[in-house]
Amino acid sequence: MRGGPDDAELARRAAKGDSDAFGELVDWHAGSARRVARTVLDDPHDADDAAQEGFLAAWQAIDKYDPRQPFAPWLLRIVINEARDLRRRRVVRTTTSIPLSVEAPGQSPEAAADAALIGDRLRVALAGLPERQRMVVMLFDAEGWAHAEIGGLLGIPDGTVRSELHHARRALRQSLEGLWKERS
């Protein structure tokens, strides 16, 4: 399972009130927590809020963590629950975020526009997947988790993880297929 230098020891120290130890856990797992929350929520600010709420809930429940088990799945389950709760509570927003356009050094304007188009299409395609498929794709392809690790986190069998990954990738290929034809 993915984890920090010694998650179990840091969690033990945190359970005894060592906030610095918990801070190390937060530092180590913050990126994964935000990415997982982002797969549940469409808004990066909401995802950051959910990750923060998840860390707060984990800090409050750290004494319930079993150090014999991997820390990351325990934490990410909390973050996923916080993200789902936030999604249920949030009010429909009337604003949209303004995309940032930053040109990479040495990249032509055409290449930058192509990259932005591909990124936008990929985000739309991912958003169109069911939540569990988005989660599986993100954890497997972006985070590098194994099928068994993902199954343990999501509470589903390895075979279901493989099936969800297959269906998600097929749907993404179909969604992005037109993009390659447009660019030819």
Phi, psi and omega in degrees: 000150179290144178187172181277190184307314175202075183305317184298317180293318178298320179294321177299315179296319179297321179296337177270008175101006181280098182291332177295320178297317178293324176301322177295320177298317178299312180303317184290324188253002184300316181299313179297319181298316179295318181295320179294316179297325180293331178289337179271324185248147181276341187257125181297328179291318176297321179297318177297318178298316181295320178297316179297316178297322177297317177295320178297314179297322178295319178299318181290336183248013186301331179289348178268350180290135178265108184296351176282346180257155177298142184284317186305312179297323178299312180295313184293331173298318179297315180297316178300315179297318178297319179295318178295320178297317180296319179300320179292326185274333190294148179270147179300130182267147180258359180250160174237153180283150179267121181291140176272135176242114181237125180274129178288147179302132177079000181268132180290157177301325179294317179294320178296319179295319177298315180297318179296319179297315179298315179299317179296315180296321179295317178298318179295316180297317178296319180296335180280349179281152171300152185307315184295322177293318176301316182297314182297314180299314182297313183293321183282306187278321183270321184265341178078023179285152176279161180304316182295322179295317179295317178301318179297318180294315185270353179072036179230156180293156179305318180299324178291322176300312180300317179296314179299319179296316179300311182294322179295314180296321178298315180296320178295317178301316180295320180293325184266351183305316181296331180298318182291324179292322179297324186276349183281000000 
